[in-house]
Structures are given as structure tokens and as C-alpha cells.
Amino acid sequence: MKTQSTVPSARESGGKRDGTGGGQGHTQIADGVVAKIAGMAAREIGGVHAMGGGTARMVGAVRDAVSGGGASGTVAQGVSVEVGERQAAVDIDLVVEYGAAIQDLAAAVRRNVTNAVERMTGLEVTEINIKVDDIHLPEDDSSDNGDSEPRVQ
């Protein structure tokens, strides 16, 4: 049986993120938490190949190789957020699969990220800016198996 979360949204709680209104404390959500939620939600959409610009992906690959490849550092790769008291703004850099309708993909990413961030944090998402940095081509997956003749001797 799945239980439904009873966390009030930012609009229902009058902007108080502690959800009680009774002065029982204050809940602060770090930018990195929102960035991870947004990154995971964006990756759930079919057609998203990777996150981040070319440099960010290269640095992430080096970091993963050095650290043993932990996923926690790469979850928020390509995502930057600005979190206020009641609202959050998100910027996402994407690499899309060839053949994906970019406008439809961007709309789906916006919907999924908005739903995830608002549901999990109670923050109102004011905007999600999406930048498509690259397109992943099917032949990018095929690697050189060494069957071809080397170009230099």
C-alpha cells in the first residue's frame, strides 16, 4: 500500500517551509538538494542522453574516474538552481538523443522537474530554463575496435 505524502505545498503553507505555522522551527533546503532532485527528474525523461555542457561532462568523467565513479556527484551535473524562501528557479543543460523532438522533450522535462521539486520540497518552481548543448548521434556509441588500419605508422 502506497501512502500519500502530507507535506503541504509552498502555496498552502503561506510560504512557510516548516509546514506547521506554529513556530516549531525552520526548514532550510540547500541548493544542492534541489539540484539533485531536478537532475534526477530530468534524467527520467526519454530522449535525455546526458546532462551538462561538454566541459562539465569531461570534468565529471575525470572526477568519476578519480573518485571511483560515485553517482552522487553527477546527479546534479548540468543543473544549477537558485533557491529562495518559497521559490526556486532551475537552469538545465541537456544533451538530447538524435530524433527527439526538442520542444516536446523540453516541455516534458519542465513538467517532470516542476512536479518533483514542488512535491518533494514544497517550493514553487518559478522558471526552468533549458539549454540544449549537444545532440547525441547513434554512431557516437560505436567505438573503434582496432579493425581499421592505423592512420600513422
mmCIF file of C-alpha atoms in Angstrom:
data_model
loop_
_atom_site.group_PDB
_atom_site.id
_atom_site.type_symbol
_atom_site.label_atom_id
_atom_site.label_comp_id
_atom_site.label_asym_id
_atom_site.label_seq_id
_atom_site.Cartn_x
_atom_site.Cartn_y
_atom_site.Cartn_z
ATOM 1 C CA MET A 1 0.000 0.000 0.000
ATOM 2 C CA LYS A 2 1.431 3.340 -1.017
ATOM 3 C CA THR A 3 0.988 6.213 1.420
ATOM 4 C CA GLN A 4 0.403 9.716 0.171
ATOM 5 C CA SER A 5 2.691 12.457 1.418
ATOM 6 C CA THR A 6 1.021 15.065 3.603
ATOM 7 C CA VAL A 7 3.671 17.724 3.106
ATOM 8 C CA PRO A 8 1.904 20.996 2.284
ATOM 9 C CA SER A 9 2.951 22.894 -0.783
ATOM 10 C CA ALA A 10 4.535 26.325 -0.520
ATOM 11 C CA ARG A 11 1.290 27.941 -1.617
ATOM 12 C CA GLU A 12 -0.813 26.117 1.004
ATOM 13 C CA SER A 13 1.532 26.887 3.881
ATOM 14 C CA GLY A 14 1.680 30.599 3.143
ATOM 15 C CA GLY A 15 5.337 30.331 2.191
ATOM 16 C CA LYS A 16 6.465 28.789 5.476
ATOM 17 C CA ARG A 17 8.640 25.827 4.699
ATOM 18 C CA ASP A 18 8.304 24.257 8.147
ATOM 19 C CA GLY A 19 4.680 23.412 7.335
ATOM 20 C CA THR A 20 3.455 23.931 10.891
ATOM 21 C CA GLY A 21 2.948 27.659 11.174
ATOM 22 C CA GLY A 22 3.239 27.191 14.933
ATOM 23 C CA GLY A 23 6.794 28.437 15.294
ATOM 24 C CA GLN A 24 8.224 24.948 15.823
ATOM 25 C CA GLY A 25 11.278 25.622 13.734
ATOM 26 C CA HIS A 26 12.503 26.410 10.255
ATOM 27 C CA THR A 27 13.367 24.007 7.461
ATOM 28 C CA GLN A 28 16.077 25.120 5.085
ATOM 29 C CA ILE A 29 16.604 23.253 1.822
ATOM 30 C CA ALA A 30 20.070 23.569 0.298
ATOM 31 C CA ASP A 31 20.526 24.462 -3.359
ATOM 32 C CA GLY A 32 22.332 21.162 -3.913
ATOM 33 C CA VAL A 33 19.298 19.188 -2.737
ATOM 34 C CA VAL A 34 17.032 20.935 -5.221
ATOM 35 C CA ALA A 35 19.660 20.490 -7.960
ATOM 36 C CA LYS A 36 19.803 16.727 -7.321
ATOM 37 C CA ILE A 37 16.010 16.423 -7.391
ATOM 38 C CA ALA A 38 15.876 18.383 -10.655
ATOM 39 C CA GLY A 39 18.719 16.338 -12.169
ATOM 40 C CA MET A 40 17.078 13.020 -11.334
ATOM 41 C CA ALA A 41 13.698 14.211 -12.646
ATOM 42 C CA ALA A 42 15.230 15.451 -15.911
ATOM 43 C CA ARG A 43 17.056 12.151 -16.485
ATOM 44 C CA GLU A 44 13.762 10.236 -16.147
ATOM 45 C CA ILE A 45 12.563 11.658 -19.473
ATOM 46 C CA GLY A 46 13.226 9.554 -22.554
ATOM 47 C CA GLY A 47 15.374 11.385 -25.078
ATOM 48 C CA VAL A 48 17.684 12.951 -22.491
ATOM 49 C CA HIS A 49 21.082 11.419 -23.203
ATOM 50 C CA ALA A 50 23.251 13.344 -20.734
ATOM 51 C CA MET A 51 23.339 16.483 -18.638
ATOM 52 C CA GLY A 52 25.790 19.361 -18.773
ATOM 53 C CA GLY A 53 27.880 21.036 -21.429
ATOM 54 C CA GLY A 54 30.924 19.378 -22.961
ATOM 55 C CA THR A 55 33.330 20.766 -20.371
ATOM 56 C CA ALA A 56 31.079 19.794 -17.465
ATOM 57 C CA ARG A 57 30.754 16.242 -18.801
ATOM 58 C CA MET A 58 34.537 15.975 -19.292
ATOM 59 C CA VAL A 59 35.250 17.231 -15.758
ATOM 60 C CA GLY A 60 32.588 14.865 -14.420
ATOM 61 C CA ALA A 61 34.167 11.901 -16.205
ATOM 62 C CA VAL A 62 37.581 12.752 -14.752
ATOM 63 C CA ARG A 63 36.065 13.214 -11.278
ATOM 64 C CA ASP A 64 34.264 9.852 -11.544
ATOM 65 C CA ALA A 65 37.463 8.114 -12.662
ATOM 66 C CA VAL A 66 39.408 9.547 -9.720
ATOM 67 C CA SER A 67 36.696 9.020 -7.093
ATOM 68 C CA GLY A 68 35.593 5.585 -8.210
ATOM 69 C CA GLY A 69 32.507 6.665 -10.148
ATOM 70 C CA GLY A 70 30.070 7.599 -7.403
ATOM 71 C CA ALA A 71 26.764 8.762 -8.841
ATOM 72 C CA SER A 72 26.045 11.376 -6.181
ATOM 73 C CA GLY A 73 28.370 13.962 -7.740
ATOM 74 C CA THR A 74 26.988 13.538 -11.236
ATOM 75 C CA VAL A 75 23.290 13.662 -10.337
ATOM 76 C CA ALA A 76 23.306 17.451 -10.279
ATOM 77 C CA GLN A 77 25.708 17.801 -13.236
ATOM 78 C CA GLY A 78 24.263 20.237 -15.747
ATOM 79 C CA VAL A 79 21.812 21.686 -13.221
ATOM 80 C CA SER A 80 22.066 24.992 -11.407
ATOM 81 C CA VAL A 81 19.403 26.330 -9.083
ATOM 82 C CA GLU A 82 18.555 29.440 -7.187
ATOM 83 C CA VAL A 83 16.526 28.751 -4.053
ATOM 84 C CA GLY A 84 14.677 31.426 -2.119
ATOM 85 C CA GLU A 85 12.316 31.272 0.864
ATOM 86 C CA ARG A 86 9.342 29.986 -1.140
ATOM 87 C CA GLN A 87 10.505 29.649 -4.720
ATOM 88 C CA ALA A 88 13.165 28.023 -6.851
ATOM 89 C CA ALA A 89 14.468 28.719 -10.347
ATOM 90 C CA VAL A 90 16.258 25.970 -12.274
ATOM 91 C CA ASP A 91 18.692 26.031 -15.218
ATOM 92 C CA ILE A 92 19.349 22.737 -17.004
ATOM 93 C CA ASP A 93 21.915 21.900 -19.710
ATOM 94 C CA LEU A 94 20.965 18.848 -21.790
ATOM 95 C CA VAL A 95 22.357 16.564 -24.437
ATOM 96 C CA VAL A 96 19.436 15.067 -26.355
ATOM 97 C CA GLU A 97 19.194 11.868 -28.363
ATOM 98 C CA TYR A 98 19.073 12.301 -32.136
ATOM 99 C CA GLY A 99 15.478 12.116 -33.355
ATOM 100 C CA ALA A 100 13.888 13.521 -30.204
ATOM 101 C CA ALA A 101 11.547 16.464 -30.740
ATOM 102 C CA ILE A 102 13.452 19.053 -28.729
ATOM 103 C CA GLN A 103 10.469 21.290 -27.911
ATOM 104 C CA ASP A 104 8.405 18.314 -26.705
ATOM 105 C CA LEU A 105 11.363 16.977 -24.742
ATOM 106 C CA ALA A 106 11.923 20.359 -23.082
ATOM 107 C CA ALA A 107 8.228 20.582 -22.137
ATOM 108 C CA ALA A 108 8.319 17.073 -20.640
ATOM 109 C CA VAL A 109 11.486 17.874 -18.670
ATOM 110 C CA ARG A 110 9.898 21.084 -17.350
ATOM 111 C CA ARG A 111 6.760 19.219 -16.234
ATOM 112 C CA ASN A 112 8.677 16.421 -14.532
ATOM 113 C CA VAL A 113 11.163 18.713 -12.797
ATOM 114 C CA THR A 114 8.409 21.064 -11.617
ATOM 115 C CA ASN A 115 6.340 18.193 -10.228
ATOM 116 C CA ALA A 116 9.311 16.574 -8.462
ATOM 117 C CA VAL A 117 10.707 19.769 -6.914
ATOM 118 C CA GLU A 118 7.318 21.087 -5.778
ATOM 119 C CA ARG A 119 6.225 17.714 -4.379
ATOM 120 C CA MET A 120 9.459 16.974 -2.524
ATOM 121 C CA THR A 121 10.337 20.449 -1.249
ATOM 122 C CA GLY A 122 7.132 22.473 -1.177
ATOM 123 C CA LEU A 123 8.899 25.216 -3.130
ATOM 124 C CA GLU A 124 7.155 26.866 -6.053
ATOM 125 C CA VAL A 125 9.189 26.486 -9.245
ATOM 126 C CA THR A 126 9.071 29.878 -10.944
ATOM 127 C CA GLU A 127 11.037 29.020 -14.092
ATOM 128 C CA ILE A 128 13.034 26.273 -15.713
ATOM 129 C CA ASN A 129 15.476 27.372 -18.390
ATOM 130 C CA ILE A 130 16.685 24.581 -20.651
ATOM 131 C CA LYS A 131 19.776 24.845 -22.824
ATOM 132 C CA VAL A 132 20.416 22.084 -25.355
ATOM 133 C CA ASP A 133 24.204 21.856 -25.600
ATOM 134 C CA ASP A 134 24.567 18.908 -27.936
ATOM 135 C CA ILE A 135 22.784 16.120 -29.749
ATOM 136 C CA HIS A 136 23.863 12.509 -29.314
ATOM 137 C CA LEU A 137 24.161 10.653 -32.622
ATOM 138 C CA PRO A 138 23.787 6.854 -32.848
ATOM 139 C CA GLU A 139 27.266 6.468 -34.342
ATOM 140 C CA ASP A 140 28.733 8.194 -31.265
ATOM 141 C CA ASP A 141 28.198 4.896 -29.396
ATOM 142 C CA SER A 142 30.185 2.782 -31.836
ATOM 143 C CA SER A 143 33.816 2.651 -30.830
ATOM 144 C CA ASP A 144 36.858 1.854 -32.910
ATOM 145 C CA ASN A 145 37.561 -1.855 -32.346
ATOM 146 C CA GLY A 146 41.042 -1.647 -33.814
ATOM 147 C CA ASP A 147 39.906 -3.401 -37.018
ATOM 148 C CA SER A 148 40.757 -0.407 -39.145
ATOM 149 C CA GLU A 149 44.264 0.333 -40.310
ATOM 150 C CA PRO A 150 46.086 2.958 -38.209
ATOM 151 C CA ARG A 151 46.495 6.337 -39.847
ATOM 152 C CA VAL A 152 50.093 6.758 -38.740
ATOM 153 C CA GLN A 153 53.000 4.302 -38.560
#
